Short mmCIF file of C-alpha atoms in Angstrom, two decimals:
data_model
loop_
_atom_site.label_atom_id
_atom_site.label_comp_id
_atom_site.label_asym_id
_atom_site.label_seq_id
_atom_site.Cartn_x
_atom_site.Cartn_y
_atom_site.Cartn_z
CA UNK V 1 0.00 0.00 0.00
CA UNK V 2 1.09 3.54 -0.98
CA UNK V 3 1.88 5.79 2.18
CA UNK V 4 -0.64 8.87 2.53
CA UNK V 5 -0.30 11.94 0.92
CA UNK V 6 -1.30 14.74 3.15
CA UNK V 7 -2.60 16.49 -0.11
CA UNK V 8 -5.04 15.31 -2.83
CA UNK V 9 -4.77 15.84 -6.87
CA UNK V 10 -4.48 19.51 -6.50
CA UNK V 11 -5.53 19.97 -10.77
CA UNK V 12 -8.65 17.45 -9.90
CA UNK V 13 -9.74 19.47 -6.74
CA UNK V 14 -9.24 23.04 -8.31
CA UNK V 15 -11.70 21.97 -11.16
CA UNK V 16 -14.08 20.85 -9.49
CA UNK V 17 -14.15 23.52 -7.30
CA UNK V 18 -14.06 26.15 -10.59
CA UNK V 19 -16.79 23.96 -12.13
CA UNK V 20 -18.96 24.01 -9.09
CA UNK V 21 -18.55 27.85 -8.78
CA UNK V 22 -19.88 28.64 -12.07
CA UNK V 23 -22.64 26.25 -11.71
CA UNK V 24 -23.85 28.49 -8.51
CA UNK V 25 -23.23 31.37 -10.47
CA UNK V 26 -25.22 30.06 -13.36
CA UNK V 27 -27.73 28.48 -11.70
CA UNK V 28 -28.85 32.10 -10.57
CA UNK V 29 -28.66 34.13 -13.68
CA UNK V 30 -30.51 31.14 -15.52
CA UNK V 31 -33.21 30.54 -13.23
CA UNK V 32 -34.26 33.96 -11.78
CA UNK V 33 -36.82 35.29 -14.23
CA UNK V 34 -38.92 32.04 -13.36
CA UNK V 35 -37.51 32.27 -9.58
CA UNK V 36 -39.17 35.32 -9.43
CA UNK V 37 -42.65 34.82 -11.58
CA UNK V 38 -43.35 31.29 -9.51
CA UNK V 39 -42.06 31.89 -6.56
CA UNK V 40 -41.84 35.68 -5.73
CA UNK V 41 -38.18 35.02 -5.22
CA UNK V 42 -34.84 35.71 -7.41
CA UNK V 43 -33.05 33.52 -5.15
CA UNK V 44 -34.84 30.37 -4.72
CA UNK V 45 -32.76 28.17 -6.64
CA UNK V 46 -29.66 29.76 -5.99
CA UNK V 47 -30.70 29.43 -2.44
CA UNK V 48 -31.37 25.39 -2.92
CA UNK V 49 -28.54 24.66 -4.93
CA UNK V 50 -26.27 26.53 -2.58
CA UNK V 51 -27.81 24.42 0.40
CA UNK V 52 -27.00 21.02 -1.80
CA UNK V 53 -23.21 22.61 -2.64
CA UNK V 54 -22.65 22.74 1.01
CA UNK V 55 -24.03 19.11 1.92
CA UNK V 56 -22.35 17.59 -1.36
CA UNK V 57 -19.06 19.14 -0.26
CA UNK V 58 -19.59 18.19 3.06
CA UNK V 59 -20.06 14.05 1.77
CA UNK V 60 -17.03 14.88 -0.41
CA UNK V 61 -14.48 15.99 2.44
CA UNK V 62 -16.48 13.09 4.90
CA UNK V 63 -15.33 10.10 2.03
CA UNK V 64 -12.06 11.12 1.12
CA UNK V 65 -11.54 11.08 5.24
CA UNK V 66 -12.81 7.15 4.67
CA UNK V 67 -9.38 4.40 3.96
CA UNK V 68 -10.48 3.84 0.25
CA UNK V 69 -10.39 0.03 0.95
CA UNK V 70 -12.97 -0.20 3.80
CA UNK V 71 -15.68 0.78 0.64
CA UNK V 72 -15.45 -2.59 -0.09
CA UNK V 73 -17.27 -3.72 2.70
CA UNK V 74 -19.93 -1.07 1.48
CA UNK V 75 -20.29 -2.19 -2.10
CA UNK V 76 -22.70 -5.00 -1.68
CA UNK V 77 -25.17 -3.42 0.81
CA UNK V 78 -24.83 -0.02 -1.07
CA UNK V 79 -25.91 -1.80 -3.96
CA UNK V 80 -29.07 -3.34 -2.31
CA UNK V 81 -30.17 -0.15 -0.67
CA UNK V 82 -29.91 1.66 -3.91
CA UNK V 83 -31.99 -1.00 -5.62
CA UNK V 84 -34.73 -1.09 -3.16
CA UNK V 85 -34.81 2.66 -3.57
CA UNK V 86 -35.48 1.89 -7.25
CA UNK V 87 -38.53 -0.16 -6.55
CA UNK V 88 -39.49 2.29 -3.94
CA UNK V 89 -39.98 5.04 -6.26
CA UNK V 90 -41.96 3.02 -8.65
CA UNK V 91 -44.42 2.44 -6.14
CA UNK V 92 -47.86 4.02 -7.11
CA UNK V 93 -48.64 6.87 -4.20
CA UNK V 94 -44.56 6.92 -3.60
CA UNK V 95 -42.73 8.40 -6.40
CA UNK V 96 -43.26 11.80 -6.85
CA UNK V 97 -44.35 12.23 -11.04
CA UNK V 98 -43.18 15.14 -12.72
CA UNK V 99 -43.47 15.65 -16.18
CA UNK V 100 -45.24 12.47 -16.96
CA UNK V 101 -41.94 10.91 -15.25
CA UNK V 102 -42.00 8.96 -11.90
CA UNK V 103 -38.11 9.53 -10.87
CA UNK V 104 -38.22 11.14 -7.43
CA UNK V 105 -38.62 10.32 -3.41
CA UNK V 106 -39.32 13.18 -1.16
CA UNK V 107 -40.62 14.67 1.98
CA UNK V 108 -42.00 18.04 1.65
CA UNK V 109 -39.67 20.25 0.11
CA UNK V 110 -36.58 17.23 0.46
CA UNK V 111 -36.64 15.43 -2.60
CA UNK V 112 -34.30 12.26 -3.85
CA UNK V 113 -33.44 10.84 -7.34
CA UNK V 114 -33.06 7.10 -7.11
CA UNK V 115 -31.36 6.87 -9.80
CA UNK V 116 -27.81 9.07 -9.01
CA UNK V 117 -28.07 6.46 -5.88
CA UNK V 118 -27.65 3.28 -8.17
CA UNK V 119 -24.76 5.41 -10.22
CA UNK V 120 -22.72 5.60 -8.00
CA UNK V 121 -23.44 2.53 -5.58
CA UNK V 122 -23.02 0.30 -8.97
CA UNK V 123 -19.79 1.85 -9.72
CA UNK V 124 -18.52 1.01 -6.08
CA UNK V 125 -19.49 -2.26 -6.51
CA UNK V 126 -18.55 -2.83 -10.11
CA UNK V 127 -14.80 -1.78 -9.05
CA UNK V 128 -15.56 -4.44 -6.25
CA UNK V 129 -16.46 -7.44 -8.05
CA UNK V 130 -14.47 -7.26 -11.71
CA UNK V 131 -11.31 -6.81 -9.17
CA UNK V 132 -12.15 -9.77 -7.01
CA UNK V 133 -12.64 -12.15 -9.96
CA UNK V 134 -10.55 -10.51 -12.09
CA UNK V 135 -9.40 -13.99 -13.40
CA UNK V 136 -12.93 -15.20 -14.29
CA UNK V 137 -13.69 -12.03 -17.30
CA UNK V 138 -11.90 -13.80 -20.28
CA UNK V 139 -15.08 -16.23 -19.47
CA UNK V 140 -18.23 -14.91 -20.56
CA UNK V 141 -20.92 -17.05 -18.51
CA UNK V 142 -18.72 -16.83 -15.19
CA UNK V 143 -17.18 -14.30 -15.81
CA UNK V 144 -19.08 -10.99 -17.40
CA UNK V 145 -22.35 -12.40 -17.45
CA UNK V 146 -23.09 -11.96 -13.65
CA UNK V 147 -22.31 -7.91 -14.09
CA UNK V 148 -24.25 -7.98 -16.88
CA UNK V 149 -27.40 -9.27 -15.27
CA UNK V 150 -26.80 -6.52 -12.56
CA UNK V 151 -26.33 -3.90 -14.65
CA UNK V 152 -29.16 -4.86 -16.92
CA UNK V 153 -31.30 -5.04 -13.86
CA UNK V 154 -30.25 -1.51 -12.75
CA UNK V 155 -31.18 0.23 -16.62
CA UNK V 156 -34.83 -1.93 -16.81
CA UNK V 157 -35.89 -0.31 -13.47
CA UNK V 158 -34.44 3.25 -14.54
CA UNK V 159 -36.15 2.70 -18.00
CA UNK V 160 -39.45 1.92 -16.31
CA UNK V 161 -39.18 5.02 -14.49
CA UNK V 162 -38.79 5.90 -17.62
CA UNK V 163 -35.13 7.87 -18.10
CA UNK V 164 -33.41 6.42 -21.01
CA UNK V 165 -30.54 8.89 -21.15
CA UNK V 166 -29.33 7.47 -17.58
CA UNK V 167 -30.00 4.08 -18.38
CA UNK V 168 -27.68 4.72 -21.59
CA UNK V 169 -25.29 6.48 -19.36
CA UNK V 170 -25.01 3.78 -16.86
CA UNK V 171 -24.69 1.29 -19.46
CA UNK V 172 -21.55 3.19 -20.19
CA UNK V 173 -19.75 3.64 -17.29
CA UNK V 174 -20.08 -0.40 -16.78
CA UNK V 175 -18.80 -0.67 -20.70
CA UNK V 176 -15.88 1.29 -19.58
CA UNK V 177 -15.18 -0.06 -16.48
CA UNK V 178 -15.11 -3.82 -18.19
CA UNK V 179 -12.72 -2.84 -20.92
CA UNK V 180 -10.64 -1.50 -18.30
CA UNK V 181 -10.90 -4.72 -15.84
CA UNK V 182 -9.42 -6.46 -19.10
CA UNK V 183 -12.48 -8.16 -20.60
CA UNK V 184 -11.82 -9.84 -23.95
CA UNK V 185 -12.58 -7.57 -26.69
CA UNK V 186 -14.88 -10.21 -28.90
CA UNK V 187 -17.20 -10.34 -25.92
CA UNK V 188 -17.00 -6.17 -25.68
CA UNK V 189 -17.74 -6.06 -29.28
CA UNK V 190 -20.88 -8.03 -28.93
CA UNK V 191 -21.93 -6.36 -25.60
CA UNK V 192 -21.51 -3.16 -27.94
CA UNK V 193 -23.76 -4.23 -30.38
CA UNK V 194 -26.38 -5.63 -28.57
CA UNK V 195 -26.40 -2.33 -25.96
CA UNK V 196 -26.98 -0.24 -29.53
CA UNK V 197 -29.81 -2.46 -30.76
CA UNK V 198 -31.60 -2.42 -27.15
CA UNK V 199 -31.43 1.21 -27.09
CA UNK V 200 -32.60 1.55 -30.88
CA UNK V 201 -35.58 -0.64 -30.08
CA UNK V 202 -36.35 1.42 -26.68
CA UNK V 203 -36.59 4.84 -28.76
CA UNK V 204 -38.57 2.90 -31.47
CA UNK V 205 -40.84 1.49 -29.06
CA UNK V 206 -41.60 5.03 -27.06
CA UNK V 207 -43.25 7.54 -30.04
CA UNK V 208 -41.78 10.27 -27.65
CA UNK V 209 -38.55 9.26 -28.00
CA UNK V 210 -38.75 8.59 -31.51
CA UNK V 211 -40.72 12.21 -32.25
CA UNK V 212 -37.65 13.48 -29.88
CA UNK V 213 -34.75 11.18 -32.39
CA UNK V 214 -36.42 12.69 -35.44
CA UNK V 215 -36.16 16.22 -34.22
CA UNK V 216 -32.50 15.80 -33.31
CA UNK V 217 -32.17 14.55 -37.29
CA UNK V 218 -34.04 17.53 -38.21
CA UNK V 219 -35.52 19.89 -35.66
CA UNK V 220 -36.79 22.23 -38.30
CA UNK V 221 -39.87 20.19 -39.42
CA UNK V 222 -41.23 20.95 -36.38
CA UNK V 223 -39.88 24.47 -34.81
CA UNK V 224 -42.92 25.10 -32.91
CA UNK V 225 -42.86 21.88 -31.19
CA UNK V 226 -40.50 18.49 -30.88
CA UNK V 227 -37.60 20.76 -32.68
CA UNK V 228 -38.04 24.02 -30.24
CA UNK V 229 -35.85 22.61 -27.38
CA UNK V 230 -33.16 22.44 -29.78
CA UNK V 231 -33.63 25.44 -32.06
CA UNK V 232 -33.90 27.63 -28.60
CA UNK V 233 -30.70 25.59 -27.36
CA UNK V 234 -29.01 27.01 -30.56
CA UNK V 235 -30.34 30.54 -30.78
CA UNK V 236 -28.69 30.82 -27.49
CA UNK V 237 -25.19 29.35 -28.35
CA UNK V 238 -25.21 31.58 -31.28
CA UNK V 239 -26.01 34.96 -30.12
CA UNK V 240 -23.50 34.37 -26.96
CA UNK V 241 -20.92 34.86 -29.68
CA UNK V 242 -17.09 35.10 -28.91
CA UNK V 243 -17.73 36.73 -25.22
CA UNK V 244 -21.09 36.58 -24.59
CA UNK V 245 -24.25 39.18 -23.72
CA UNK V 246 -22.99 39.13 -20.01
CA UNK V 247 -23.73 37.80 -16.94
CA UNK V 248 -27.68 38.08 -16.75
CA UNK V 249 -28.09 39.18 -20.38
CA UNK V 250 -29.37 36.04 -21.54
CA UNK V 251 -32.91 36.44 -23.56
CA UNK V 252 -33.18 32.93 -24.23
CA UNK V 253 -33.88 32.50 -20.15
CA UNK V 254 -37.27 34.62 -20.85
CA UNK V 255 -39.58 31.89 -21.44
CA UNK V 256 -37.84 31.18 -24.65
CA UNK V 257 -35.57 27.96 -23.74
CA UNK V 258 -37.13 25.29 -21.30
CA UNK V 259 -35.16 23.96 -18.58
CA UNK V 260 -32.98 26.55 -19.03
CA UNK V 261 -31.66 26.13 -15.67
CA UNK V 262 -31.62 22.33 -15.57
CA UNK V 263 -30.52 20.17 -18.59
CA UNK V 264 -30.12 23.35 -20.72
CA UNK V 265 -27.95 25.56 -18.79
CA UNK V 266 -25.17 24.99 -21.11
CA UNK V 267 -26.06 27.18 -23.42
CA UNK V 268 -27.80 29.48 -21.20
CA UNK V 269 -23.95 29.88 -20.19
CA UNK V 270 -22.78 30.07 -23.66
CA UNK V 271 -25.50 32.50 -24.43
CA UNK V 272 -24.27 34.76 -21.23
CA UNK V 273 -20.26 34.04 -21.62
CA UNK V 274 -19.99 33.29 -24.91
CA UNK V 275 -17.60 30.85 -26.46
CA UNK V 276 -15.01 31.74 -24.24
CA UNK V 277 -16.97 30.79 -21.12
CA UNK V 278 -18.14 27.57 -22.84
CA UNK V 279 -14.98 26.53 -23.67
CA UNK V 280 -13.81 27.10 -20.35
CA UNK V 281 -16.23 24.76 -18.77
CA UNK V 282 -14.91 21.94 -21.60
CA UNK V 283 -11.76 22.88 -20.45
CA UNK V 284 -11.96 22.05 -17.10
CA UNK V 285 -13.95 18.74 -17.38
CA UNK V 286 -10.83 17.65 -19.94
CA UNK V 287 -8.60 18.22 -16.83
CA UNK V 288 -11.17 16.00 -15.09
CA UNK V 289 -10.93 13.79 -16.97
CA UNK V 290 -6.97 13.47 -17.46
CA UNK V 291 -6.73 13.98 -13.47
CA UNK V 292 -9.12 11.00 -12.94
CA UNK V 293 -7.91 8.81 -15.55
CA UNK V 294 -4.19 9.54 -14.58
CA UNK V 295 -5.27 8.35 -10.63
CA UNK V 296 -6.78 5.43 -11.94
CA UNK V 297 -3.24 4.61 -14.12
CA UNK V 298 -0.81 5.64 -11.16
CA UNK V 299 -2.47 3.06 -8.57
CA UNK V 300 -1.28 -0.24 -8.43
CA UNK V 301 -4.19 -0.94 -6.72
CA UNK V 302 -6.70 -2.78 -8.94
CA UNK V 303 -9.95 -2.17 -7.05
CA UNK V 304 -8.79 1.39 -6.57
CA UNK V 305 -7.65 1.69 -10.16
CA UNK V 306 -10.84 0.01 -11.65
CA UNK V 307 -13.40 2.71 -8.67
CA UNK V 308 -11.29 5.57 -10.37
CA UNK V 309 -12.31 4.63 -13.92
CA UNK V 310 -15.62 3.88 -13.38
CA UNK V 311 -16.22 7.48 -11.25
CA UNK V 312 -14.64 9.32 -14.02
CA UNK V 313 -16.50 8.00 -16.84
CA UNK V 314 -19.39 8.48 -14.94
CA UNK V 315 -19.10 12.08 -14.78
CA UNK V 316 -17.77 12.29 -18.30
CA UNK V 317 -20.49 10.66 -20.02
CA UNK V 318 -22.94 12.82 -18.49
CA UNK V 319 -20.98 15.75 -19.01
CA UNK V 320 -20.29 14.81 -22.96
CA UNK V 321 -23.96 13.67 -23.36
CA UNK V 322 -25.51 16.78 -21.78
CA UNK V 323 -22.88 19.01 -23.75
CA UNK V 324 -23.81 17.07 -26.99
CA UNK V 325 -27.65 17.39 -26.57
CA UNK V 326 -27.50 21.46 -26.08
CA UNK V 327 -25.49 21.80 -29.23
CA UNK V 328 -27.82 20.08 -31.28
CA UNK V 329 -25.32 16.70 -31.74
CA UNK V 330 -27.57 14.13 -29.87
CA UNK V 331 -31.32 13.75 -29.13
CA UNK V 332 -32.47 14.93 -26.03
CA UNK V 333 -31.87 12.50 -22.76
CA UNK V 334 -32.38 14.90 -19.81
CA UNK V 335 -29.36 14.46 -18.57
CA UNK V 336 -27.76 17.27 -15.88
CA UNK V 337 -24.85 18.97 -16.57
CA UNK V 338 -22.69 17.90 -13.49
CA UNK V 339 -21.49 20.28 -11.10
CA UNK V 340 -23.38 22.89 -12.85
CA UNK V 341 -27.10 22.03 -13.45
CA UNK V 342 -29.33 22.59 -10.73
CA UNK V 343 -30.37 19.42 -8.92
CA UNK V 344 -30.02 18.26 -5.26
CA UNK V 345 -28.60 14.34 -5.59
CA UNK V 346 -27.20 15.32 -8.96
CA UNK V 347 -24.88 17.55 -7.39
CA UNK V 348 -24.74 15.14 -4.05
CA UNK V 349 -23.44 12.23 -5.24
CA UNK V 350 -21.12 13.72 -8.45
CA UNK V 351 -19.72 15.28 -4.90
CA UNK V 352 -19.14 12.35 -3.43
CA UNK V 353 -17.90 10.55 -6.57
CA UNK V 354 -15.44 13.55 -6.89
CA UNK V 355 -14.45 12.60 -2.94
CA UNK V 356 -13.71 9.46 -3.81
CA UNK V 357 -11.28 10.12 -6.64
CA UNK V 358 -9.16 12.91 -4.14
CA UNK V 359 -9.18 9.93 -1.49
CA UNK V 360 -7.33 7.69 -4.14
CA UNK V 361 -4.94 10.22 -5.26
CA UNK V 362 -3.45 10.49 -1.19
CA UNK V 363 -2.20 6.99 -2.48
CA UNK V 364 -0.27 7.48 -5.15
CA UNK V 365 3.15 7.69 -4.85
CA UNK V 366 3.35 10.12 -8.00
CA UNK V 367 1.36 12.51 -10.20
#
């Protein structure tokens, strides 16, 4: 075992810590015109979303405090907790429906997505079990089919929720995390293809999400309706320019682009701070990612090494598929922008994925 460092990744911490400032700082210019028609207040979300900063950096500091080894003894009941929360929600009289989806738990004003539960819980306990039998994946029925079954347990009770953009996303993470365990690359293939063809036949099957794939081919056929998320998305991009209208300056925030504050406050951002502050954001989630995939090569760890991999492809998936949807290069998912979009266990558990990674860097015996 590598001796402590009394420091973590000092490049992984600062951008988070960048990225989660301008995601306060965004999540008030982009949400205060409805802030203050709904709710008679300009601060309500900034307000919330400061509240959840607070309690996500709190689990943060509280898990990188944690010996990273002793999460193995939380993988397995993580995972079942997570899973019953899954069920829970689905529950009729439970699951709070918004939007025609069934995703959240909550008491009053607290409110809980299932689903960033069973991210980062399956992650823990993916890094757990392809490390443990490690010498069982060249094997596909002993080996990768066990996972599999997991995993394809975890996306059917998303999917029924329904939230095919996280089911996709999770899918990922687990694709990553097997190629990186050193699964054999004819049974990745396959895996690869099949994962395309289920999600294929899931938008086919939902007319929503096939009205919402045909307006991502061509969201100019129907401008007033399944096209206007993404026409709105672009108007914004496009009249941010090279520097933006300023902080508070968007128009686009004025009824014009839904969610603006949520899935689309990417380009509420690039609308506001212009290429420049877009490409900023990019910027820092590419040191992200090269700080979390640089832990994950510089432990010799394999658990460690394999929980590294998976955290960081979680949060760059989400961050590449949210990016991709406001710029008009993949249908919309509803996926958050992490660290940035408002959302209470969004924001929680990317937090305490981001704790992990800094507790695995105090390992390493270089950068």
């Amino acid at each position: 075992m590598y001796p402590r460092k009394k420091t973590p990744d000092v490049l992984l911490l600062a951008a988070c810590v960048l990225l989660l400032s301008i995601g306060i700082i965004m999540v008030y210019s982009a949400s205060q015109v409805t802030a203050y028609e709904k709710l008679d207040d300009t601060f309500y979300y900034l307000k919330k979303q400061a509240i959840w900063a607070l309690i996500g950096l709190f689990a943060m500091i509280s898990v990188m405090k944690i010996d990273y080894w002793k999460y193995k003894k939380m993988a397995v009941p993580f995972l079942i907790f997570a899973f019953a929360l899954l069920v829970i929600v689905l529950l009729p009289g439970i699951g709070r429906t918004v939007k025609g989806a069934q995703r959240w738990l909550g008491v009053g004003p607290l409110t809980l997505q299932p689903s960033e539960v069973i991210k980062l819980s399956l992650v823990l306990f993916m890094a757990y079990g392809l490390a443990k039998y490690r010498d069982r994946l060249r094997y596909f029925k002993r080996g990768m089919l066990p996972f599999l079954i997991i995993l394809a347990l975890a996306c059917g009770l998303i999917l029924l929720q329904p939230d095919l953009g996280t089911a996709v996303s999770l899918a990922g993470t687990v694709y990553i995390m097997l190629f990186a365990a050193g699964a054999r690359g004819k049974h990745l293939f396959y895996l690869g293809l099949t994962g395309l063809a289920a999600v294929g036949l899931a938008i086919i099957l939902e007319p929503y999400r096939m009205t919402r794939f045909l307006a991502f081919l061509n969201p100019w056929a129907d401008p007033r309706g399944s096209g206007f998320h993404i026409i709105q998305s672009l108007y914004a991009l496009g009249s941010g320019g090279l520097f933006g209208a300023g902080l508070g300056q968007s128009h686009q925030k004025w009824h014009y682009l839904p969610e603006q504050h949520t899935d689309f406050i990417f380009a509420i951002l690039g609308e506001e701070l212009g290429f420049f502050g877009g490409a900023l954001v990019i910027i820092l989630f590419l040191i992200f990612v090269w700080r979390g995939f640089k832990i994950a090569m510089s432990t010799q760890d394999h658990f460690a090494s394999l929980l590294a991999v998976g955290v960081t492809s979680m949060i760059a998936l989400q961050a590449i598929v949210n990016i991709g949807v406001v710029t008009g290069s993949l249908p919309i998912t509803g996926i958050p922008l992490p660290l940035i979009s408002f959302g209470g266990s969004s924001l929680v558990f990317t937090l305490t994925g981001v704790g992990i990674l800094l507790n695995i860097s105090r390992y390493i015996s270089s950068r």
